Short mmCIF file of C-alpha atoms in Angstrom, two decimals:
data_model
loop_
_atom_site.label_atom_id
_atom_site.label_comp_id
_atom_site.label_asym_id
_atom_site.label_seq_id
_atom_site.Cartn_x
_atom_site.Cartn_y
_atom_site.Cartn_z
CA MET A 1 11.53 -16.90 20.03
CA LYS A 2 11.12 -19.91 17.74
CA ILE A 3 10.72 -19.03 14.08
CA LEU A 4 9.92 -21.28 11.14
CA ILE A 5 10.77 -19.94 7.68
CA VAL A 6 8.89 -21.65 4.84
CA THR A 7 10.45 -21.23 1.42
CA GLN A 8 10.86 -23.44 -1.61
CA TYR A 9 14.31 -21.95 -2.23
CA TYR A 10 17.21 -22.00 0.18
CA PHE A 11 20.98 -22.38 0.43
CA PRO A 12 22.91 -23.39 -1.66
CA GLU A 13 20.36 -21.67 -3.92
CA ASN A 14 20.87 -17.90 -3.79
CA PHE A 15 17.80 -16.21 -2.30
CA LYS A 16 17.05 -13.62 0.39
CA SER A 17 15.78 -16.45 2.61
CA ASN A 18 19.45 -17.28 3.28
CA ASP A 19 20.29 -13.84 4.66
CA LEU A 20 17.06 -13.69 6.64
CA SER A 21 17.60 -17.01 8.41
CA PHE A 22 21.31 -16.54 9.09
CA GLU A 23 20.87 -13.03 10.47
CA LEU A 24 17.97 -14.03 12.74
CA ALA A 25 19.98 -16.99 14.05
CA LYS A 26 22.96 -14.70 14.64
CA ARG A 27 20.69 -12.48 16.75
CA GLY A 28 19.76 -15.38 19.00
CA TYR A 29 16.51 -16.63 17.49
CA ASP A 30 15.78 -20.35 17.25
CA VAL A 31 15.38 -20.63 13.47
CA THR A 32 14.19 -23.59 11.41
CA VAL A 33 13.84 -23.49 7.62
CA LEU A 34 11.39 -25.79 5.84
CA THR A 35 12.49 -25.89 2.23
CA GLY A 36 12.91 -28.10 -0.82
CA ILE A 37 15.76 -30.04 -2.38
CA PRO A 38 17.95 -27.42 -4.16
CA ASN A 39 17.55 -27.43 -7.95
CA TYR A 40 17.14 -23.76 -8.99
CA PRO A 41 17.82 -22.39 -11.59
CA GLU A 42 19.11 -25.25 -13.77
CA GLY A 43 16.39 -27.69 -12.76
CA LYS A 44 18.86 -30.36 -11.66
CA ILE A 45 19.40 -31.39 -8.05
CA PHE A 46 22.60 -29.87 -6.68
CA GLU A 47 25.56 -32.15 -6.18
CA GLY A 48 25.60 -33.74 -2.73
CA TYR A 49 21.83 -33.40 -2.31
CA GLY A 50 19.07 -35.82 -3.23
CA PHE A 51 15.96 -37.67 -2.13
CA PHE A 52 18.02 -39.49 0.50
CA ASN A 53 20.93 -37.07 1.03
CA LYS A 54 21.09 -34.00 3.28
CA ARG A 55 17.38 -33.97 4.02
CA LYS A 56 18.28 -32.53 7.43
CA GLU A 57 21.28 -30.35 8.19
CA THR A 58 22.38 -27.36 10.25
CA ILE A 59 23.85 -24.34 8.46
CA GLN A 60 25.15 -21.38 10.49
CA ASN A 61 23.01 -22.44 13.47
CA VAL A 62 19.89 -22.71 11.30
CA LYS A 63 18.09 -26.06 11.32
CA VAL A 64 17.24 -26.97 7.73
CA ILE A 65 14.58 -29.53 6.83
CA ARG A 66 14.16 -30.38 3.16
CA SER A 67 10.92 -31.80 1.82
CA LEU A 68 10.59 -33.84 -1.33
CA LEU A 69 9.80 -32.11 -4.61
CA LEU A 70 9.99 -32.79 -8.31
CA PRO A 71 12.90 -30.77 -9.76
CA ARG A 72 11.84 -27.99 -12.13
CA GLY A 73 13.74 -29.52 -15.08
CA ASN A 74 13.77 -27.30 -18.16
CA GLY A 75 11.16 -24.97 -16.68
CA GLY A 76 8.27 -25.95 -18.96
CA GLY A 77 4.71 -25.24 -17.84
CA LEU A 78 3.74 -28.75 -16.71
CA ARG A 79 7.09 -29.36 -15.07
CA LEU A 80 6.87 -26.09 -13.14
CA PHE A 81 3.33 -26.92 -12.04
CA LEU A 82 4.51 -30.28 -10.67
CA ASN A 83 7.54 -28.63 -9.08
CA TYR A 84 5.39 -26.07 -7.28
CA TYR A 85 2.70 -28.43 -6.07
CA SER A 86 4.99 -31.31 -5.13
CA PHE A 87 6.79 -28.94 -2.76
CA ALA A 88 3.49 -27.57 -1.41
CA PHE A 89 2.21 -31.09 -0.70
CA PHE A 90 5.31 -32.67 0.82
CA ALA A 91 6.24 -29.54 2.77
CA SER A 92 2.72 -29.44 4.21
CA VAL A 93 3.16 -33.02 5.43
CA LYS A 94 6.45 -32.01 7.04
CA ALA A 95 4.83 -28.93 8.57
CA PHE A 96 2.09 -31.05 10.12
CA PHE A 97 4.61 -33.16 12.04
CA LEU A 98 6.80 -30.16 12.86
CA GLY A 99 3.78 -28.52 14.44
CA PHE A 100 3.33 -31.48 16.78
CA LYS A 101 6.97 -31.37 17.89
CA ASN A 102 7.43 -27.61 18.10
CA LYS A 103 5.51 -24.59 19.28
CA TYR A 104 6.59 -21.90 16.82
CA ASP A 105 6.06 -18.28 17.73
CA ALA A 106 5.96 -17.20 14.10
CA VAL A 107 6.04 -18.57 10.56
CA ILE A 108 7.61 -16.42 7.84
CA VAL A 109 6.71 -17.35 4.26
CA HIS A 110 9.38 -16.17 1.83
CA GLU A 111 7.57 -15.88 -1.52
CA PRO A 112 9.56 -14.83 -4.57
CA SER A 113 7.17 -17.17 -6.49
CA PRO A 114 5.21 -19.40 -6.53
CA ILE A 115 2.32 -18.49 -4.25
CA THR A 116 1.86 -22.19 -3.40
CA GLN A 117 4.69 -21.93 -0.86
CA PHE A 118 2.08 -20.58 1.56
CA TYR A 119 0.25 -23.92 1.95
CA PRO A 120 2.50 -25.41 4.70
CA ALA A 121 2.18 -22.18 6.71
CA LEU A 122 -1.60 -22.19 6.20
CA LEU A 123 -1.77 -25.63 7.76
CA LEU A 124 0.17 -24.44 10.84
CA LYS A 125 -2.08 -21.40 11.10
CA LYS A 126 -5.29 -23.42 10.96
CA ILE A 127 -4.25 -26.21 13.33
CA TRP A 128 -2.01 -24.44 15.86
CA GLN A 129 -2.96 -20.79 15.27
CA THR A 130 0.66 -19.86 14.57
CA PRO A 131 0.84 -16.30 13.22
CA VAL A 132 2.04 -16.15 9.61
CA TYR A 133 4.10 -13.30 8.18
CA PHE A 134 3.77 -13.33 4.41
CA TRP A 135 6.81 -11.79 2.70
CA VAL A 136 5.40 -11.01 -0.74
CA MET A 137 8.08 -10.54 -3.40
CA ASP A 138 5.91 -11.47 -6.39
CA LEU A 139 2.24 -10.63 -6.99
CA TRP A 140 -0.16 -13.40 -8.00
CA PRO A 141 -2.14 -13.93 -10.18
CA GLU A 142 -0.63 -10.94 -12.00
CA SER A 143 2.76 -12.61 -12.28
CA LEU A 144 1.14 -15.81 -13.53
CA ALA A 145 -0.58 -13.87 -16.31
CA ILE A 146 2.30 -11.65 -17.38
CA ALA A 147 5.49 -13.58 -16.66
CA GLY A 148 3.91 -17.03 -16.94
CA GLY A 149 1.81 -16.29 -20.02
CA VAL A 150 -1.38 -17.77 -18.53
CA LYS A 151 -4.46 -16.26 -20.21
CA ASN A 152 -7.24 -18.56 -19.04
CA LYS A 153 -9.59 -16.39 -16.97
CA TRP A 154 -10.79 -19.33 -14.87
CA ILE A 155 -7.27 -20.24 -13.84
CA LEU A 156 -6.45 -16.62 -13.04
CA LYS A 157 -9.66 -16.24 -11.02
CA TYR A 158 -8.86 -19.43 -9.11
CA TYR A 159 -5.44 -18.11 -8.09
CA GLU A 160 -6.91 -14.74 -7.21
CA ASN A 161 -9.18 -16.52 -4.74
CA VAL A 162 -6.25 -18.58 -3.44
CA VAL A 163 -4.03 -15.58 -2.79
CA THR A 164 -6.91 -13.63 -1.22
CA ASN A 165 -7.39 -16.51 1.21
CA PHE A 166 -3.68 -16.44 2.02
CA TYR A 167 -3.85 -12.71 2.74
CA HIS A 168 -6.80 -13.33 5.08
CA HIS A 169 -4.75 -15.85 7.06
CA SER A 170 -1.67 -13.63 7.33
CA ALA A 171 -0.91 -11.73 10.50
CA LYS A 172 1.19 -9.33 8.45
CA ILE A 173 1.81 -8.91 4.72
CA LEU A 174 5.37 -7.73 4.13
CA ILE A 175 5.83 -6.04 0.76
CA THR A 176 9.11 -5.40 -1.05
CA SER A 177 7.65 -2.59 -3.14
CA LYS A 178 5.26 0.13 -2.02
CA GLY A 179 3.43 -0.31 -5.30
CA PHE A 180 2.22 -3.75 -4.15
CA ARG A 181 -0.17 -2.15 -1.66
CA LYS A 182 -2.75 -1.16 -4.28
CA SER A 183 -2.88 -4.61 -5.88
CA ILE A 184 -3.24 -6.37 -2.52
CA ASN A 185 -5.96 -4.00 -1.31
CA GLU A 186 -7.94 -4.59 -4.49
CA LYS A 187 -8.42 -8.17 -3.24
CA GLY A 188 -9.77 -7.14 0.16
CA ASP A 189 -9.40 -4.74 3.07
CA PHE A 190 -5.83 -5.69 4.00
CA ASP A 191 -4.31 -2.25 4.45
CA SER A 192 -3.81 -2.59 8.22
CA LYS A 193 -1.81 -5.79 7.64
CA ILE A 194 0.54 -4.39 5.02
CA THR A 195 4.06 -3.33 6.04
CA TYR A 196 6.85 -2.16 3.76
CA PHE A 197 9.80 -4.56 4.05
CA PRO A 198 12.21 -3.93 1.17
CA ASN A 199 14.91 -6.10 -0.33
CA TRP A 200 18.51 -5.56 0.65
CA ALA A 201 21.85 -6.33 -0.96
CA GLU A 202 24.04 -9.16 0.28
CA ASP A 203 27.03 -8.07 2.36
CA SER A 204 29.26 -9.97 -0.05
CA ILE A 205 28.35 -7.42 -2.72
CA SER A 206 28.68 -4.25 -0.68
CA GLU A 207 31.65 -5.36 1.42
CA GLY A 208 33.05 -8.27 -0.59
CA ASP A 209 36.52 -9.00 -1.86
CA LYS A 210 37.08 -7.08 -5.10
CA THR A 211 40.25 -9.00 -5.93
CA TYR A 212 38.64 -12.33 -6.76
CA PRO A 213 40.13 -13.59 -10.05
CA ILE A 214 37.33 -13.25 -12.61
CA PRO A 215 37.59 -13.84 -16.38
CA ASN A 216 39.19 -11.04 -18.38
CA LEU A 217 36.67 -8.41 -19.45
CA PRO A 218 36.96 -6.33 -22.65
CA GLU A 219 38.44 -2.85 -22.35
CA GLY A 220 36.23 0.17 -22.93
CA PHE A 221 33.16 1.79 -21.35
CA ARG A 222 31.65 -1.21 -19.57
CA VAL A 223 27.87 -1.45 -19.23
CA MET A 224 27.17 -4.41 -16.96
CA PHE A 225 23.94 -6.37 -16.57
CA ALA A 226 24.04 -8.90 -13.72
CA GLY A 227 21.43 -11.44 -12.65
CA ASN A 228 18.62 -13.42 -14.20
CA ILE A 229 18.47 -13.25 -17.99
CA GLY A 230 14.77 -14.00 -18.37
CA GLU A 231 11.55 -12.82 -19.95
CA ALA A 232 10.83 -10.14 -17.38
CA GLN A 233 14.17 -8.43 -17.99
CA ASP A 234 13.21 -7.48 -21.57
CA LEU A 235 16.34 -8.80 -23.28
CA ASP A 236 14.67 -8.16 -26.64
CA ASN A 237 14.93 -4.41 -26.17
CA ILE A 238 18.31 -4.56 -24.46
CA MET A 239 19.73 -6.32 -27.50
CA LYS A 240 18.08 -3.82 -29.85
CA ALA A 241 19.84 -1.05 -27.93
CA VAL A 242 23.11 -2.98 -28.19
CA ALA A 243 22.67 -3.18 -31.98
CA GLU A 244 22.05 0.59 -32.13
CA LEU A 245 25.44 1.12 -30.50
CA LYS A 246 27.37 -1.36 -32.59
CA GLU A 247 29.39 1.33 -34.35
CA TYR A 248 30.68 2.73 -31.03
CA SER A 249 33.51 0.30 -30.48
CA ASN A 250 34.45 1.71 -27.06
CA ILE A 251 31.07 0.69 -25.53
CA LYS A 252 31.08 -2.88 -24.22
CA PHE A 253 28.15 -4.78 -22.74
CA ILE A 254 28.97 -7.36 -20.05
CA LEU A 255 26.30 -9.96 -19.18
CA VAL A 256 26.87 -11.76 -15.87
CA GLY A 257 24.28 -14.45 -15.24
CA ASP A 258 22.07 -16.90 -17.08
CA GLY A 259 18.44 -17.66 -17.71
CA ARG A 260 15.75 -18.69 -20.17
CA LYS A 261 16.53 -15.86 -22.62
CA MET A 262 20.20 -16.68 -22.99
CA PRO A 263 19.66 -18.75 -26.18
CA PHE A 264 17.90 -15.72 -27.71
CA VAL A 265 20.78 -13.45 -26.66
CA LYS A 266 23.37 -15.75 -28.23
CA ASP A 267 21.37 -16.03 -31.45
CA PHE A 268 20.95 -12.24 -31.62
CA ILE A 269 24.69 -11.72 -31.17
CA GLU A 270 25.38 -14.19 -33.97
CA GLU A 271 22.81 -12.77 -36.37
CA ASN A 272 23.88 -9.15 -35.84
CA GLN A 273 27.64 -9.74 -35.56
CA LEU A 274 27.88 -8.28 -32.07
CA HIS A 275 30.72 -10.46 -30.82
CA GLY A 276 32.92 -7.40 -30.35
CA THR A 277 30.22 -5.51 -28.44
CA VAL A 278 28.74 -8.10 -26.05
CA HIS A 279 30.72 -10.23 -23.61
CA ILE A 280 28.89 -13.13 -21.93
CA ALA A 281 30.67 -13.84 -18.66
CA GLY A 282 28.37 -16.64 -17.47
CA ARG A 283 26.86 -17.38 -14.07
CA PHE A 284 28.87 -16.88 -10.87
CA PRO A 285 28.06 -17.12 -7.14
CA VAL A 286 27.04 -13.94 -5.35
CA GLU A 287 30.34 -13.91 -3.45
CA VAL A 288 32.11 -13.05 -6.72
CA MET A 289 29.87 -10.15 -7.70
CA ALA A 290 31.95 -7.51 -5.93
CA SER A 291 34.84 -8.25 -8.29
CA PHE A 292 32.58 -7.95 -11.36
CA PHE A 293 30.86 -4.78 -10.19
CA ASP A 294 34.20 -3.16 -9.45
CA LYS A 295 35.13 -3.45 -13.15
CA ALA A 296 31.91 -1.81 -14.44
CA ASP A 297 31.47 1.83 -15.39
CA VAL A 298 27.66 1.71 -15.12
CA MET A 299 25.15 -0.99 -14.16
CA LEU A 300 22.04 -1.75 -16.19
CA VAL A 301 18.62 -2.75 -14.83
CA THR A 302 15.55 -3.34 -17.01
CA LEU A 303 12.01 -4.68 -16.81
CA LYS A 304 9.28 -5.13 -19.40
CA ASP A 305 6.50 -2.56 -19.70
CA ASP A 306 3.80 -4.52 -17.87
CA PRO A 307 1.54 -3.36 -15.02
CA ILE A 308 2.98 -5.83 -12.52
CA PHE A 309 6.57 -4.91 -13.30
CA ASN A 310 5.73 -1.23 -12.97
CA LEU A 311 4.96 -2.00 -9.31
CA THR A 312 8.21 -3.88 -8.77
CA VAL A 313 11.64 -2.74 -7.62
CA PRO A 314 14.14 -5.28 -8.99
CA ALA A 315 16.43 -6.61 -6.26
CA LYS A 316 19.44 -5.74 -8.39
CA VAL A 317 18.71 -2.03 -7.81
CA GLN A 318 19.72 -2.46 -4.15
CA ALA A 319 22.71 -4.57 -5.14
CA TYR A 320 23.97 -1.98 -7.61
CA MET A 321 23.46 0.80 -5.08
CA SER A 322 25.32 -1.09 -2.38
CA ALA A 323 28.30 -1.41 -4.73
CA SER A 324 28.46 2.40 -5.17
CA LYS A 325 27.68 2.23 -8.87
CA PRO A 326 25.86 4.62 -11.22
CA ILE A 327 22.79 2.95 -12.67
CA ILE A 328 21.03 3.08 -16.02
CA THR A 329 17.42 1.88 -15.99
CA MET A 330 14.91 0.98 -18.67
CA LEU A 331 11.83 0.49 -16.53
CA ASN A 332 8.80 2.26 -15.08
CA GLY A 333 7.49 2.79 -11.59
CA GLU A 334 9.15 2.67 -8.21
CA GLY A 335 12.52 1.39 -9.43
CA ALA A 336 12.96 4.37 -11.75
CA ASP A 337 11.67 6.67 -8.99
CA ASN A 338 14.41 5.41 -6.67
CA ILE A 339 17.10 6.26 -9.20
CA ALA A 340 15.68 9.76 -9.68
CA GLU A 341 15.34 10.34 -5.92
CA ALA A 342 18.88 9.13 -5.25
CA LYS A 343 20.32 11.11 -8.20
CA CYS A 344 22.44 8.11 -8.98
CA GLY A 345 22.00 7.48 -12.69
CA PHE A 346 19.95 7.69 -15.85
CA SER A 347 16.46 6.41 -16.66
CA VAL A 348 14.35 5.79 -19.74
CA ASP A 349 10.87 4.34 -20.01
CA ALA A 350 10.39 0.59 -20.16
CA GLY A 351 10.70 -0.71 -23.71
CA ASP A 352 12.39 2.43 -25.07
CA TYR A 353 15.45 0.77 -26.60
CA GLN A 354 16.32 3.81 -28.71
CA GLY A 355 16.23 5.99 -25.61
CA LEU A 356 18.36 3.41 -23.82
CA ALA A 357 20.95 3.47 -26.59
CA LYS A 358 21.10 7.28 -26.52
CA THR A 359 21.37 7.29 -22.73
CA ILE A 360 24.21 4.76 -22.71
CA LEU A 361 26.02 6.85 -25.31
CA GLU A 362 25.48 9.94 -23.13
CA ALA A 363 26.77 8.08 -20.08
CA SER A 364 29.88 7.00 -21.97
CA LYS A 365 30.69 10.67 -22.57
CA THR A 366 29.95 11.76 -19.00
CA PRO A 367 33.06 12.83 -17.04
CA LYS A 368 34.36 10.14 -14.73
CA SER A 369 34.06 12.49 -11.75
CA GLU A 370 30.32 12.87 -12.40
CA LEU A 371 29.84 9.09 -12.62
CA GLU A 372 31.74 8.68 -9.37
CA LYS A 373 29.44 11.22 -7.72
CA MET A 374 26.42 9.21 -8.90
CA GLY A 375 28.05 6.12 -7.42
CA ARG A 376 28.43 7.84 -4.05
CA ASN A 377 24.77 8.89 -4.22
CA SER A 378 23.86 5.25 -4.88
CA ARG A 379 25.67 4.10 -1.77
CA LYS A 380 24.18 6.86 0.36
CA PHE A 381 20.62 5.96 -0.70
CA TYR A 382 21.35 2.28 -0.04
CA GLU A 383 22.66 2.97 3.46
CA GLU A 384 19.62 5.06 4.30
CA ASN A 385 17.03 2.64 2.92
CA PHE A 386 18.29 -0.86 2.09
CA ARG A 387 20.89 -2.08 4.59
CA MET A 388 20.20 -5.62 5.75
CA SER A 389 20.86 -4.89 9.42
CA GLU A 390 18.23 -2.13 9.52
CA CYS A 391 15.73 -4.23 7.57
CA ILE A 392 16.06 -7.19 9.96
CA THR A 393 15.81 -4.90 12.98
CA ASN A 394 12.57 -3.59 11.53
CA LEU A 395 11.35 -7.17 11.10
CA GLU A 396 12.19 -7.93 14.75
CA GLN A 397 10.00 -5.03 15.81
CA ILE A 398 7.14 -6.33 13.62
CA LEU A 399 7.42 -9.82 15.12
CA LYS A 400 7.57 -8.59 18.72
CA ALA A 401 4.63 -6.23 18.21
CA ASN A 402 2.41 -9.17 17.32
CA LYS A 403 3.46 -11.57 20.08
#
C-alpha cells in the first residue's frame, strides 16, 4: 500500500508526523512524506537544510520530499500567512507531479495547524481521486479566532467555508479529541466520516533513557511544565499561581521548553523576584524528556478558558501519562475528564490560578506513596488508551476498510 503523508512539519522538527511515517514504514508500507523545509519553532531554516540542500532524502525507509516555503521568521501575522500559503502553493505543485509518477492508495493530511496544509491533498483528490484521510489536530476557524486573534468576521467566514470544503473531500476525518465532533458536525453532516484517533506519547518518553545528563535542577517539590510556552498555555495564570506560592521555598517550578510567551515569563520572574522559585531549563529534544520527567514530582498542563481549548486534549497529557507521572491540570473539558477518569492527579478549572496555587500546595503535602499510586494510574490509562502501536493498528484498519 502506497501512502503519501502531507504535512508542513516533519523531522528534524518534532511532530507526530514523524512517528506516524516511521511506524507505517516499519510495518511494510511504502511511505512518502511531502513536507516543507524545517524551520519550526524558531523561524530559521535548520542547519544543513535550505532551498538547495536536502530537498529529497530517505529517513528510516521513508521517502521525504521537501517543497519550498518562506520560513515563519518571528511568527508575526503577515510572516505566518506567507509561511502557510507558500507551503500550500509549492507543495501543491510538487503533489501534481507526484500524482503523475505515483498511484497512491491514500493521502494522510497531518494538520496541527494551519488548515492550508490540505491543499496539496485536495489536488490529488480532485485529479486522481486519491482518498484523503484528514487528521485534525486543530480546529479552524476557531483556532484562528482564539489563538490567532483574528476578529474579522469575513475572514473567519471564508476559512469556515474552506474547512467545510476540506471535510467534504475527506474520506475520513480523524479527530484527536472527541470534543471535536460537535464543531465539525456544525459545518455539515460529517458524522459518518469522523473517527476518534488520539495522540500518543513518543516511545523516547515512555521508554527512554533516564540517565541522560541534564542541567542541575533545584531541590524541593518539583512542579514541571514541559512543551510549548505560548498563548494557549495560559502562562499569565501559571505565573500568578507561582507568585501566590513564593513564600513556600520548598516548591520549585521547572519550565522545559520555549515559545512566544517566554519573554513575558522572564519579565514576570524579574518583576516579582521569583528567581528562587522558577527554574527555566530551556528547550531540549524529545529524546531527553525522559530524564527531565524522571526528576519531577508532578507534571503541570494548562490551557486558556476558551471554547476551542475546552474541546482539546493537550498532547502533553499523553506524554505525562506515559512517563508514569501524577498530573496537575488547569483546564476544562476532555483533558480534565481524562485525569479524573484515570485518578492520576489534581484538576482545577481553566484560569483559576488561586485554585491552582492551593492544589499545588496540597500536592506538595501529599504522601509520596499516594503520588506514586497516581503515577501508576497514569501509566495504566496511557497503556489502555494512548499507546502508539495500538493507535497505528487502528489506523491500518481504517485505511484497509476504505480500500
